[in-house]
Coordinates of C-alpha atoms and ligand atoms in Angstrom, one line a residue:
X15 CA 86.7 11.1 -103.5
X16 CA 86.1 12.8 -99.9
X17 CA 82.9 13.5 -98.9
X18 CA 83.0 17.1 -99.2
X19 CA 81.5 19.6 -96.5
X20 CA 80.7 22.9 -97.3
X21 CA 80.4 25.2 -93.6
X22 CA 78.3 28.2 -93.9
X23 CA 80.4 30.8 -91.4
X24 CA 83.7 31.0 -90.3
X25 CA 83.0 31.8 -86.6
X26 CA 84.1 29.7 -83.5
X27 CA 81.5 27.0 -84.5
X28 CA 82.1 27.1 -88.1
X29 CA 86.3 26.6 -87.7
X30 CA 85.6 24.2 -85.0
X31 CA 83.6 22.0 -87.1
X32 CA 85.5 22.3 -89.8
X33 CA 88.9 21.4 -88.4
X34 CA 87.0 18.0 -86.4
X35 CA 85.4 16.9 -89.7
X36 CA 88.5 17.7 -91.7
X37 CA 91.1 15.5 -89.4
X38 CA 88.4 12.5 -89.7
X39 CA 88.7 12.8 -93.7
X40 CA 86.2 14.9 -94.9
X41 CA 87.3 17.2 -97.6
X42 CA 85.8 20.4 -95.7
X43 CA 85.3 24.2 -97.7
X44 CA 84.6 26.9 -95.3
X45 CA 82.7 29.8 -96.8
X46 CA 82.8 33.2 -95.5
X47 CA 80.4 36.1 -96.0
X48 CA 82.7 39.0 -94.5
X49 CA 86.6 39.5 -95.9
X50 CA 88.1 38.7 -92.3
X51 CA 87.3 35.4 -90.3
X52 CA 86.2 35.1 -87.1
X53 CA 82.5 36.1 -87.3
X54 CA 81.2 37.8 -84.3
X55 CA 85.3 37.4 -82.7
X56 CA 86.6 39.4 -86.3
X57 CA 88.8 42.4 -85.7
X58 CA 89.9 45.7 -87.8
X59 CA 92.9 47.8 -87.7
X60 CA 93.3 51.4 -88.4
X61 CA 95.6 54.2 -87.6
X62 CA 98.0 51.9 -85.4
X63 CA 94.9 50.8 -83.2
X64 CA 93.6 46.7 -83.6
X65 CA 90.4 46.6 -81.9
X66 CA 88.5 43.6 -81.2
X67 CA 85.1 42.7 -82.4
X68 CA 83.0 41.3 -80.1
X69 CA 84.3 38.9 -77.3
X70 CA 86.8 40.6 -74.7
X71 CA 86.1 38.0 -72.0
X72 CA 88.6 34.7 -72.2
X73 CA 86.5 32.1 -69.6
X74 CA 86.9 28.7 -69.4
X75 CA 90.5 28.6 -70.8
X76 CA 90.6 24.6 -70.4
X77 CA 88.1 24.4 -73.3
X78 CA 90.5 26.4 -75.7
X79 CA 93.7 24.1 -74.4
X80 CA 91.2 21.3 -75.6
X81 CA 90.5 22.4 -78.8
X82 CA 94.1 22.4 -79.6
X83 CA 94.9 19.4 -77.9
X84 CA 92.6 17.4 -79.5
X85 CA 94.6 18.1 -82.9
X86 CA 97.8 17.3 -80.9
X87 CA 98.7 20.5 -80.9
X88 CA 99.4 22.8 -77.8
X89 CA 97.9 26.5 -77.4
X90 CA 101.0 27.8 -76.2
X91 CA 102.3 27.3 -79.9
X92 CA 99.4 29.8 -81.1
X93 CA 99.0 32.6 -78.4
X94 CA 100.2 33.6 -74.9
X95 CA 97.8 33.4 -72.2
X96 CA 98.0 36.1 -69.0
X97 CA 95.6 35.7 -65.8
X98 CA 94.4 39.0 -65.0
X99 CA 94.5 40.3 -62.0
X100 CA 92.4 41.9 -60.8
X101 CA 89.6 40.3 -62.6
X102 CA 87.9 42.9 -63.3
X103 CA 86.7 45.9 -61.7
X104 CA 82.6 47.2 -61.0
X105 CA 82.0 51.1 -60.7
X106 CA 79.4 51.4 -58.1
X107 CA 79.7 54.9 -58.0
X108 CA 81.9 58.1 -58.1
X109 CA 85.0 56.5 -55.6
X110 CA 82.9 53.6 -54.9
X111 CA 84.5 50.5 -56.9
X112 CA 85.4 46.6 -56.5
X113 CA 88.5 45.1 -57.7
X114 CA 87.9 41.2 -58.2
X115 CA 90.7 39.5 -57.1
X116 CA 91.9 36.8 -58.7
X117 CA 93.3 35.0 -55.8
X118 CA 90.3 32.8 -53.8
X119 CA 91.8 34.0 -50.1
X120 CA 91.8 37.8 -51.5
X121 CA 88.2 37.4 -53.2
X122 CA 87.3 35.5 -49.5
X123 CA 88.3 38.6 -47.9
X124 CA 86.6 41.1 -50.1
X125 CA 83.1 39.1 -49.3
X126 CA 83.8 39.3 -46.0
X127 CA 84.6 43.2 -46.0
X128 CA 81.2 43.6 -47.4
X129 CA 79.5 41.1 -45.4
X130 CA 80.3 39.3 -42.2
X131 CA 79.8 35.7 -42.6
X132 CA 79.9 35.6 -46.4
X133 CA 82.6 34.0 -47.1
X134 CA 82.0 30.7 -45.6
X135 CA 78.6 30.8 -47.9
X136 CA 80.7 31.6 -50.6
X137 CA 83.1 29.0 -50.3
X138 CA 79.5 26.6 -50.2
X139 CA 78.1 28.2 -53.4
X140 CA 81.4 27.8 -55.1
X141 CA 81.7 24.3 -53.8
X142 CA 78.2 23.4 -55.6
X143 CA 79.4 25.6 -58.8
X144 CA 82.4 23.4 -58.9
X145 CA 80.2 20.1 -59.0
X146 CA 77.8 22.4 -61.4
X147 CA 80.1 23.2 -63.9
X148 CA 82.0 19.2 -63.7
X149 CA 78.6 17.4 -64.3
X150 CA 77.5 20.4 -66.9
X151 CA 80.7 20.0 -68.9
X152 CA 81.2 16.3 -68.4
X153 CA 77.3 15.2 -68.8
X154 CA 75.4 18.3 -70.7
X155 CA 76.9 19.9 -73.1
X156 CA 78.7 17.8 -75.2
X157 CA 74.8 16.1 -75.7
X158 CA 72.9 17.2 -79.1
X159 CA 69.6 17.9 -77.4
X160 CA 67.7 15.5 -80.0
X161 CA 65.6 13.8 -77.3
X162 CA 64.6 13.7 -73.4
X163 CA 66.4 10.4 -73.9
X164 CA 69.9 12.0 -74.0
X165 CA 69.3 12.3 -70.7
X166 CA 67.3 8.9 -69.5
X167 CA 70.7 8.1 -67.5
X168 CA 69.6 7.5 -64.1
X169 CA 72.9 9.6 -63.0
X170 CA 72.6 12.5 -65.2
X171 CA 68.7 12.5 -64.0
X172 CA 69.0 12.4 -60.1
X173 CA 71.7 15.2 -61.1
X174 CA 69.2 17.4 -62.4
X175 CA 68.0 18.0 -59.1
X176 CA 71.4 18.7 -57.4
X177 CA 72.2 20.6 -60.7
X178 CA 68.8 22.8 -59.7
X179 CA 67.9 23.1 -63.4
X180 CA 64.2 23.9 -62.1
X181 CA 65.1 26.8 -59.8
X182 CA 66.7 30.2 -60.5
X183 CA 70.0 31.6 -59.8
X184 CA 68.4 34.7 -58.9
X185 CA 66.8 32.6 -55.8
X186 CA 70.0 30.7 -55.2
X187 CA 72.1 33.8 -55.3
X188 CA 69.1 35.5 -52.7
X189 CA 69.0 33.4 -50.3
X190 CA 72.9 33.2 -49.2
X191 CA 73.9 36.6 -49.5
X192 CA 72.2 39.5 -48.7
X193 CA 74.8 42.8 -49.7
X194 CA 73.8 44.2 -52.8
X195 CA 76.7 44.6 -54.3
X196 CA 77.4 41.2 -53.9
X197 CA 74.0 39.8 -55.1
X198 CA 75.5 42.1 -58.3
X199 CA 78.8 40.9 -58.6
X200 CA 77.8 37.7 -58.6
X201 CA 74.5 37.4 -60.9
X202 CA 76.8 39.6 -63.5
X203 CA 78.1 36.6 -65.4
X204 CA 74.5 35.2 -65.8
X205 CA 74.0 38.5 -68.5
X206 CA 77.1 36.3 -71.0
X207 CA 73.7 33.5 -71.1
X208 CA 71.4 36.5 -72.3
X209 CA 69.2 36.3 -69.9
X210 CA 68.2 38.0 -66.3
X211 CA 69.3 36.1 -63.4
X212 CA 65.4 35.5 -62.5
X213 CA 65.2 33.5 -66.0
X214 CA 68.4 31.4 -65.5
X215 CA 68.6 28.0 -63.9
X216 CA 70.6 28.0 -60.6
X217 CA 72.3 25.4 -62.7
X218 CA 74.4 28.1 -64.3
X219 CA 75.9 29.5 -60.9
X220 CA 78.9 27.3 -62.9
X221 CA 79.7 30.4 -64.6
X222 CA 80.8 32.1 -61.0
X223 CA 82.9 29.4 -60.8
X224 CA 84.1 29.9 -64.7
X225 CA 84.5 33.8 -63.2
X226 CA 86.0 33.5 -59.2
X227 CA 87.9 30.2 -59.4
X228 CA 89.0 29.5 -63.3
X229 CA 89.4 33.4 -63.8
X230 CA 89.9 35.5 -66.4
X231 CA 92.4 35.8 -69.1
X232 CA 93.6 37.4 -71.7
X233 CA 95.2 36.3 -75.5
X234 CA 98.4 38.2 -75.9
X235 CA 97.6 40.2 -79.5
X236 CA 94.1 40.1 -79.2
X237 CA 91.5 38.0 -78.7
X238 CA 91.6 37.1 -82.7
X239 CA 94.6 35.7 -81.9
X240 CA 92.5 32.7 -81.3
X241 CA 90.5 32.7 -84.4
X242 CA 94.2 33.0 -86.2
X243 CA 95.3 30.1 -83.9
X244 CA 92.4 27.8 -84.8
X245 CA 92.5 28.6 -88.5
X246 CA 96.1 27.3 -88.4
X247 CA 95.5 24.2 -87.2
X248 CA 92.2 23.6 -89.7
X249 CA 94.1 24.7 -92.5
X250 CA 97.2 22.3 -91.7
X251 CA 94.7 19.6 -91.6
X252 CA 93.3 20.6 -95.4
X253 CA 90.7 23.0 -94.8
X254 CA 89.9 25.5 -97.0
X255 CA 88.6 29.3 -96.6
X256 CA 86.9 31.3 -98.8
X257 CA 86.1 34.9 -97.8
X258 CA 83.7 37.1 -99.6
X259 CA 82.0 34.3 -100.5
X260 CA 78.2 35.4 -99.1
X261 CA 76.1 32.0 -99.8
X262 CA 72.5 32.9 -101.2
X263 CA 70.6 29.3 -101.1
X264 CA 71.2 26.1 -100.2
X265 CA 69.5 23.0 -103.3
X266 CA 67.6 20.6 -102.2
X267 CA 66.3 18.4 -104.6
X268 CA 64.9 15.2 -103.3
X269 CA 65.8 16.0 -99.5
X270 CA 68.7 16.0 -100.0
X271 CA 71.3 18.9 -100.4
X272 CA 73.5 18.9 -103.1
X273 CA 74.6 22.5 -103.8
X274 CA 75.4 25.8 -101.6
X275 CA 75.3 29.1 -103.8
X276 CA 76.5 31.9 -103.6
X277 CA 77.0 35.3 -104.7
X278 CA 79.0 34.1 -108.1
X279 CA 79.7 30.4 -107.2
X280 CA 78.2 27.2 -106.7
X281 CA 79.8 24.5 -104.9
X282 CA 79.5 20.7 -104.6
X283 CA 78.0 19.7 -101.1
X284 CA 77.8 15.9 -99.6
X285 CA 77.4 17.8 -96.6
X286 CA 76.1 21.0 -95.3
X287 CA 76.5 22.8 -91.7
X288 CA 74.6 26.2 -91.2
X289 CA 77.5 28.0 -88.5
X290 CA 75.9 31.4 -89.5
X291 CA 72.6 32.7 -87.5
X292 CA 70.3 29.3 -87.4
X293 CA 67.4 31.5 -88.6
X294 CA 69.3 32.9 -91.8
X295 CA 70.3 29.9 -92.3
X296 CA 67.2 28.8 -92.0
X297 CA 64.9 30.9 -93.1
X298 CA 66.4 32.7 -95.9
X299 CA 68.9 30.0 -97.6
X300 CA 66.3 27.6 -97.6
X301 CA 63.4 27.5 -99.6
X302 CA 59.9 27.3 -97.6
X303 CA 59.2 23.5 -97.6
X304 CA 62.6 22.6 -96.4
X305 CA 62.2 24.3 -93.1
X306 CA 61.0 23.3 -89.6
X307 CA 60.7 26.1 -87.9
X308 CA 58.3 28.7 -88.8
X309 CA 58.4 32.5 -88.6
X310 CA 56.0 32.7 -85.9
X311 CA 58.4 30.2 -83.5
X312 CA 61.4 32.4 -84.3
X313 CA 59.7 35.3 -83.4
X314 CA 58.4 33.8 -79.7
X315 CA 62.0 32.7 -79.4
X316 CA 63.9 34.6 -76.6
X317 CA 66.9 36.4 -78.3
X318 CA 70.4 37.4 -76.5
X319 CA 70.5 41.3 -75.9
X320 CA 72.0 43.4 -78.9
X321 CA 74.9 46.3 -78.1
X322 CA 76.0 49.4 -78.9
X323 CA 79.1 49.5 -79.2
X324 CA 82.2 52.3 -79.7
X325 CA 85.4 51.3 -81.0
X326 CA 87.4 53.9 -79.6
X327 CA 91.4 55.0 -80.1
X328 CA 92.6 57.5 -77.6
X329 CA 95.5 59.7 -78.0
X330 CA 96.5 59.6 -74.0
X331 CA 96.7 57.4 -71.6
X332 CA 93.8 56.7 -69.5
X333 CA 93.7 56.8 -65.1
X334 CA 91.6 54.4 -62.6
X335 CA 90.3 52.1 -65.3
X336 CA 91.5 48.2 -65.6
X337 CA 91.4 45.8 -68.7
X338 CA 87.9 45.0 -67.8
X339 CA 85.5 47.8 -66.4
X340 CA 81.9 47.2 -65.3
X341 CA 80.1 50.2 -64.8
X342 CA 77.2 49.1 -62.7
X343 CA 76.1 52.6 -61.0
X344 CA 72.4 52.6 -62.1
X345 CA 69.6 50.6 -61.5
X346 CA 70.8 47.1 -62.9
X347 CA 67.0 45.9 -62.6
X348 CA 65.5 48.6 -64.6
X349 CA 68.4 48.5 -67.5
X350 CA 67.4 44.2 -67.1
X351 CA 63.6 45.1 -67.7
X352 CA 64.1 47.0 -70.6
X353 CA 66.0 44.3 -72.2
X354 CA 64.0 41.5 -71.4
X355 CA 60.7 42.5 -70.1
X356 CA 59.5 46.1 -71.8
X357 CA 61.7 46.0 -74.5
X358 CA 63.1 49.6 -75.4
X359 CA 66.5 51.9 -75.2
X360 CA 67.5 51.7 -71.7
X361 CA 66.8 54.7 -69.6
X362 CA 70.0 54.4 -67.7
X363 CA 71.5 51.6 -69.0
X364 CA 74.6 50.2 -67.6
X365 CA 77.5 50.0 -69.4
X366 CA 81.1 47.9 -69.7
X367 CA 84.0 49.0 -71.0
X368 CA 87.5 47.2 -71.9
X369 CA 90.7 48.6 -72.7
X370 CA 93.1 45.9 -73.6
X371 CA 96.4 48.4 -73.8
X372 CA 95.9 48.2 -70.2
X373 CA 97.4 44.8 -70.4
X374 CA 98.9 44.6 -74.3
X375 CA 101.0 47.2 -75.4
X376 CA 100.5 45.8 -79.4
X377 CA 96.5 47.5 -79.9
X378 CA 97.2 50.6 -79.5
X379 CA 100.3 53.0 -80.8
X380 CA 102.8 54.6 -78.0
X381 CA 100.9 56.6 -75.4
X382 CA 97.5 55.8 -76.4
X383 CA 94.6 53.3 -75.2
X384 CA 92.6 51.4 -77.1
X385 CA 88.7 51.8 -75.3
X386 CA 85.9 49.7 -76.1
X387 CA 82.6 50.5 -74.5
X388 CA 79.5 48.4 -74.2
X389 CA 76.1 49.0 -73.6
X390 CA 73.7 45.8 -73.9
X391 CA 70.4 46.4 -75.4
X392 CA 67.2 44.7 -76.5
X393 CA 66.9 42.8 -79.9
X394 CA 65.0 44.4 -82.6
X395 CA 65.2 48.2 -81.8
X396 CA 65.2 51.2 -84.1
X397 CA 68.7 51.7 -84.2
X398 CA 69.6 55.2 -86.0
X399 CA 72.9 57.9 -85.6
X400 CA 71.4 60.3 -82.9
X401 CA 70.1 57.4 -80.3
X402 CA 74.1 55.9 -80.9
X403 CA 75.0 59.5 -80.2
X404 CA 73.1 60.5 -77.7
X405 CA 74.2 57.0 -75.9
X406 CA 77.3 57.8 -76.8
X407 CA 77.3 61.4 -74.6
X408 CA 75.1 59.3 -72.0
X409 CA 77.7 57.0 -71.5
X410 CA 80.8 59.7 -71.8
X411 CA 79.7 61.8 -69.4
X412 CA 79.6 59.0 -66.9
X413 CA 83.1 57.2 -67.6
X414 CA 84.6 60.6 -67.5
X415 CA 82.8 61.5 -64.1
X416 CA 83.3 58.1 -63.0
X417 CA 87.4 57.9 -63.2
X418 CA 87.7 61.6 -63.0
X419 CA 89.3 62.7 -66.2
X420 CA 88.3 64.1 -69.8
X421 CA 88.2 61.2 -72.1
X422 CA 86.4 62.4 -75.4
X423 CA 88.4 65.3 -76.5
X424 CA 91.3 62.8 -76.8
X425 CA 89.3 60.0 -79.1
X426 CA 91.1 60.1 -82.4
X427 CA 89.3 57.2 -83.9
X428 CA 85.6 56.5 -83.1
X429 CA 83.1 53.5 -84.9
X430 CA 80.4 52.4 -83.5
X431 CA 78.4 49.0 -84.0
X432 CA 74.6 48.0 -83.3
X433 CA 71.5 46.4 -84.5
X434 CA 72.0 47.3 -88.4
X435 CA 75.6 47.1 -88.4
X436 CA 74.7 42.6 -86.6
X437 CA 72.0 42.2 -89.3
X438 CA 74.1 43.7 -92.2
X439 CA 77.6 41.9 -91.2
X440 CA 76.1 38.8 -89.6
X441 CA 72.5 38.1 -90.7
X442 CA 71.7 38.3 -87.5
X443 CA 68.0 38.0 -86.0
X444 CA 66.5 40.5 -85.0
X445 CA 70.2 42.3 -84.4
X446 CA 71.1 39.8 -81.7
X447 CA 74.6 40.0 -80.6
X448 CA 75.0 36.7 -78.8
X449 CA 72.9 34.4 -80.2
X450 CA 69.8 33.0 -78.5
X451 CA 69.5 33.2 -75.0
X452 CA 69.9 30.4 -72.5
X453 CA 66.4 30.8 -70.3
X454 CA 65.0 27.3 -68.7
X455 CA 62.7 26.9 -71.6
X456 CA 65.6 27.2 -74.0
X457 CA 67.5 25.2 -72.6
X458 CA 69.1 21.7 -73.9
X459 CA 66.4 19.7 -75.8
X460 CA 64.0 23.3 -76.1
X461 CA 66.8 24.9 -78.4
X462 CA 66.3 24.8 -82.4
X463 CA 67.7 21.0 -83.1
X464 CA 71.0 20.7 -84.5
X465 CA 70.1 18.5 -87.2
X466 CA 67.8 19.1 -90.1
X467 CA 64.3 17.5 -89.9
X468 CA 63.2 17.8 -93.9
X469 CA 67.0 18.1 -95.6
X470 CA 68.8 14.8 -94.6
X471 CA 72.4 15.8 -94.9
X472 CA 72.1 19.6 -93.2
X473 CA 73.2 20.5 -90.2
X474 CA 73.1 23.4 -87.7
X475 CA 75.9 24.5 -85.1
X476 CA 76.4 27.8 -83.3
X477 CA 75.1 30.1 -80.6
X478 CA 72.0 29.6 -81.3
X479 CA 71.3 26.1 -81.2
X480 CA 73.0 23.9 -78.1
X481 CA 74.8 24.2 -76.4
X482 CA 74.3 28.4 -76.2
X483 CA 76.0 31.8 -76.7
X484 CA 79.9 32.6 -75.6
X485 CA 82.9 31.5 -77.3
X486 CA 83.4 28.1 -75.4
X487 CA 79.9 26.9 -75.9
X488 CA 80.8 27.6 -79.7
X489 CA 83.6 26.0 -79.8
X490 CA 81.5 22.6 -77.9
X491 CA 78.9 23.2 -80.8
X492 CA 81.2 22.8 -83.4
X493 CA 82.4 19.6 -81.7
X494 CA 79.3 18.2 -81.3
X495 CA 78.3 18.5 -84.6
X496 CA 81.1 17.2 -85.7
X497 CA 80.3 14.0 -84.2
X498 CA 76.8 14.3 -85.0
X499 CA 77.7 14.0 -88.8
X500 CA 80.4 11.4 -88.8
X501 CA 77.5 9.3 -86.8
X502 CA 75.3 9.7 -90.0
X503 CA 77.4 10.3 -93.1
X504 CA 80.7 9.1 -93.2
X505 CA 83.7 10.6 -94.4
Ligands
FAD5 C1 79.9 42.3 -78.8 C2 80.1 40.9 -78.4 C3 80.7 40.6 -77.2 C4 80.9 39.3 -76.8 N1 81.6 39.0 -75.7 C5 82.0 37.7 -75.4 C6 82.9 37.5 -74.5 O1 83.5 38.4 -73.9 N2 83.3 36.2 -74.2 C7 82.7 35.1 -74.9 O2 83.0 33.9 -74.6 N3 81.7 35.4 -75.9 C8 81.4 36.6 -76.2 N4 80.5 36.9 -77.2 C9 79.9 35.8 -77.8 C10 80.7 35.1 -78.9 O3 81.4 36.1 -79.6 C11 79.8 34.3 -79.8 O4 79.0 33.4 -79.0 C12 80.6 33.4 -80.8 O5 81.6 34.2 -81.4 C13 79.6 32.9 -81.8 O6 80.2 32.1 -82.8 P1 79.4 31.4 -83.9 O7 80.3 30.5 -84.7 O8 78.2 30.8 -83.3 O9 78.8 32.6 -84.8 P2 79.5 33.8 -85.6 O10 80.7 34.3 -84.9 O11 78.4 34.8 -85.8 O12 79.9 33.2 -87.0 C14 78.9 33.0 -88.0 C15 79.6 33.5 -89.3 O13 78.7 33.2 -90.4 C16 78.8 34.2 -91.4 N5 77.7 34.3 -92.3 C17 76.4 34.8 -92.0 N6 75.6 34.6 -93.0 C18 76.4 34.1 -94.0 C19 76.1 33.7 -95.4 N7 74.9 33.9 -95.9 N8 77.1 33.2 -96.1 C20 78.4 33.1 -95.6 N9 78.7 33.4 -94.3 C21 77.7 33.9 -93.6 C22 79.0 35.5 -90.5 O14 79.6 36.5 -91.3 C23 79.9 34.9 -89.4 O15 81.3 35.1 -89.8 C24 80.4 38.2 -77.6 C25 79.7 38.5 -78.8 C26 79.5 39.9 -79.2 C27 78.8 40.2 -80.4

C-alpha cells in the first residue's frame, strides 16, 4: 500500500502538492470544503457572465510553464496565454491616466515624459530587480524557512546585502525618482505582498521587474482556467478530489496523525498537509496540545489586507477602461494607513477594477462586460450590507466620473464579497484575502514553519506560511512541501 496523503484545500498550494506527491507515489486524497476547486482562484457563472474569484493578475508566467513542465506536460495544452498590452492603466484623475506599456523602450519613454533623466535610473533599478528576482527565485524561495542555516551559504549571505533585505523599497524607490506618479506606479506591486512599501524589503523591487519586464498576462477563459489546467494533470497522475467535503479535526493519537474528519467521513491519513488558512488549520482542526502557535502570536501576526469586492455583469459595453484599471486618484498614503497603521474603512480608499471582456469575449454574453471592482481593506473589520453599499456608491460615482459614462443603471448582475463572505468560504483569519503579509519580520525563517512541531507527520503549505501570498508563491509552497515530506516520510 501507498502511503496515503490526505491535503486539506484544493487551492494553488493544495493541487500543487498534491500533483508533486502523487507523481513520486503517494496515494494523495484532496479534500475540499467549497463545491468548486480553486480556493481563493474559484469562479461562478450566472446569467451568461463567468466571473473570477479572486486573482486577475497572471505574473511570473515562467513559474506556471514550470509547474507543467515538471509533469512533462506543456501549458499551452491547458490554456492560451495573451501579453497585455498595455499593462495596465492608473487613473490619476478626471483625464489624467497612464497606460503601462508593455514594451521596455515605450515604458523608457513614458518615465522620461514624466521625468527627465528617469529612464537611465530606471534601467539601473530594473537591472538590480533582475539580479533581485534571479537570486530570490534561484536561492530563497524554494528554501523551507526551518533554520537561519538554510541560509549559512556564504553566497546566499553576502547576497543578502546586494539583495537589501534590511532596507525598504519605499527608500530604494525614494531616492532615484522623484515624480509622484512614478514613486506610485512603481511601489503599486509591493500592495500583491500585503504590505506598505515602507514595511517591504527593497529586496522585493523583483516584483517591478515581475510587472515592467516579465509583464502581464492573461489565461484565455479565465483565470480558473489554470486551476482546471493543474487539476488535469494531478488527476492524470492518480489524485483524487473530493468537494463538499469540509474536514472538522484532524487525530492525533500518540503524535502522530492518523485520521482527518470531516463533516460525515473519516479518512485514513499517513500523511497530512494543512493547504487551507495555517491558523484554521491550526487552531481549530487541532486539538490544544498539538499546536505551536498560540492565539496571542496569531493575533500579533501582520495579516494581508481584506477586499470588498463586486462581481458585476453589465448589459453595455464600457468606454476608456482597459483589462486592468488602477484607480489611484486619492491619497494612496492615507487609504495605506488605514490598512496597516489605524486600522478602519478607508476614508477615500482607492480602488482597482478589471474587466476581462476587454480582452475575452467568453465571460460575458454579446454586448456586455464583465466588471470586477476592488477595494483593499484592513483585516478584521465589521463588515455589514450598508458599509458594502455605501462603498459601493463611493466607488460608483468615481468610476463613472472617472471614464465619463453611466455605469450602474446598466449592472444586471451584482454580488459582492468581504470579510464574512473570506471567513465563511475560506476559514480565513481575521477575513484576510491574501494570506499573511510579507513585512521584513515575516519574512523567510519569521513565517509560521511549514512543518509541524508536536504532530510528526503534518504539514503546512500556502499563503500564509513561506514562501508568501500571490498565486506563484503558492504554487512554490506546494512544491516545497512536497519535497519537505518525501525528505521525511517516504512514499
Ligand atoms: C480577491 C483576491 C485577489 C487576488 N489577486 C491576485 C492576483 O491578481 N494575482 C495573484 O498572483 N494572486 C492574487 N491573489 C492571491 C492568490 O489568490 C492566493 O495567494 C492563492 O490563491 C492562495 O492559494 P492557497 O492554496 O494558499 O489558499 P486558498 O486558495 O485559500 O486554498 C485553501 C482551500 O482550503 C479550503 N478549506 C478551508 N478550510 C477547509 C476545511 N476545514 N476543510 C476543507 N477545505 C478547507 C478552502 O475552501 C480553499 O479552497 C488574490 C487573492 C484574492 C482573495
Amino acid at each position: 500500500m501507498a502511503t496515503q496523503v490526505i491535503i486539506i484545500g484544493s487551492g494553488f498550494s493544495g493541487i500543487t502538492a498534491a500533483a508533486a506527491l502523487a507523481q513520486k507515489g503517494y496515494d494523495v486524497t484532496v479534500l475540499e470544503k467549497n463545491a468548486v476547486p480553486g480556493g481563493r482562484a474559484r469562479k461562478f457563472a450566472i446569467d451568461g457572465f463567468t466571473f473570477d474569484m479572486g486573482p486577475s493578475w497572471y505574473w511570473m508566467p515562467e513559474i506556471f510553464e514550470q509547474f507543467f513542465r515538471q509533469f512533462g506536460k506543456k501549458r499551452a495544452d491547458y490554456y492560451d496565454l495573451i501579453r497585455l498590452d498595455p499593462s495596465y492603466t492608473i487613473f490619476f484623475g478626471k483625464g489624467d491616466t497612464m497606460d503601462v506599456p508593455a514594451k521596455t523602450e515605450a515604458l523608457f519613454e513614458l518615465f522620461e515624459s514624466y521625468e527627465s533623466g528617469s529612464s537611465s535610473k530606471l534601467k539601473t533599478f530594473l537591472e538590480e530587480a533582475a539580479y533581485k528576482y534571479k537570486v530570490g527565485m534561484e536561492e530563497f524561495v524554494y528554501k523551507p524557512g526551518h533554520s537561519i542555516l538554510e541560509f549559512a551559504d556564504i553566497r546566499v549571505f553576502k547576497s543578502l546585502f546586494r539583495l537589501q533585505m534590511f532596507s525598504s523599497i519605499s527608500s530604494q524607490i525614494r531616492s532615484l525618482f522623484k515624480h509622484p506618479k512614478l514613486i506610485e506606479l512603481l511601489e503599486f506591486p509591493v500592495l500583491f505582498l500585503g504590505a506598505t512599501p515602507q514595511n517591504t524589503p527593497a529586496m522585493y523591487s523583483l516584483m517591478n521587474y515581475a510587472d515592467l519586464i516579465l509583464g502581464t498576462w492573461y489565461p484565455m477563459g479565465g483565470m480558473h482556467k489554470i486551476i482546471e489546467g493543474m487539476i488535469q494533470v494531478a488527476e492524470e497522475l492518480g489524485v483524487k478530489i473530493i468537494l463538499n467535503q469540509e474536514v472538522k479535526n484532524i487525530y492525533v493519537p500518540n503524535g502522530h496523525a492518523t485520521k482527518v474528519i470531516t463533516q460525515d467521513k473519516e479518512y485514513h491519513a499517513d500523511v497530512v498537509v494543512g493547504s487551507a488558512d495555517y491558523h484554521h488549520v491550526e487552531q481549530v482542526l487541532l486539538n490544544k496540545e498539538h499546536r505551536r502557535y498560540s492565539p496571542e502570536y496569531w493575533d500579533k501576526r501582520t495579516m494581508a489586507p481584506s477586499s470588498l469586492l463586486f462581481y458585476l455583469g453589465i448589459n453595455k459595453k464600457l468606454q476608456n477602461l482597459q483589462h486592468h484599471n488602477l484607480f489611484f486618484d486619492e491619497d494612496f498614503n492615507l487609504h495605506a494607513a488605514e490598512i496597516y497603521t489605524n486600522p478602519k474603512w478607508p476614508t477615500a480608499p482607492l480602488f482597482y477594477a478589471c474587466m476581462p471582456s476587454k480582452t475575452d469575449k467568453t465571460v460575458a454574453p454579446k454586448g456586455c462586460e464583465n466588471l470586477f471592482l476592488l477595494i483593499p481593506l484592513a483585516p478584521d473589520l465589521e463588515d455589514t450590507e450598508e458599509l458594502r453599499e455605501y462603498y459601493y456608491k463611493l466607488i460608483m460615482d468615481r468610476l463613472e466620473d472617472l471614464t465619463g459614462q453611466e455605469v450602474r443603471n446598466s449592472v444586471i448582475y451584482k454580488r459582492s464579497f468581504a470579510h464574512n463572505d473570506f471567513k465563511a468560504d475560506y476559514h480565513a483569519y481575521k477575513g484576510n484575502a491574501y494570506g499573511l503579509a510579507n513585512t521584513l519580520r515575516q519574512t523567510a525563517i519569521l513565517k509560521p514553519k511549514m512543518r509541524s512541531q508536536k504532530v510528526k507527520n503534518l504539514f503546512y503549505t500556502g499563503q500564509l506560511t513561506t514562501p508568501g501570498p500571490g498565486m506563484p508563491p503558492s504554487i512554490i509552497s506546494g512544491q516545497v512541501v512536497a519535497e519537505e515530506i518525501y525528505k521525511t516520510i517516504k512514499p
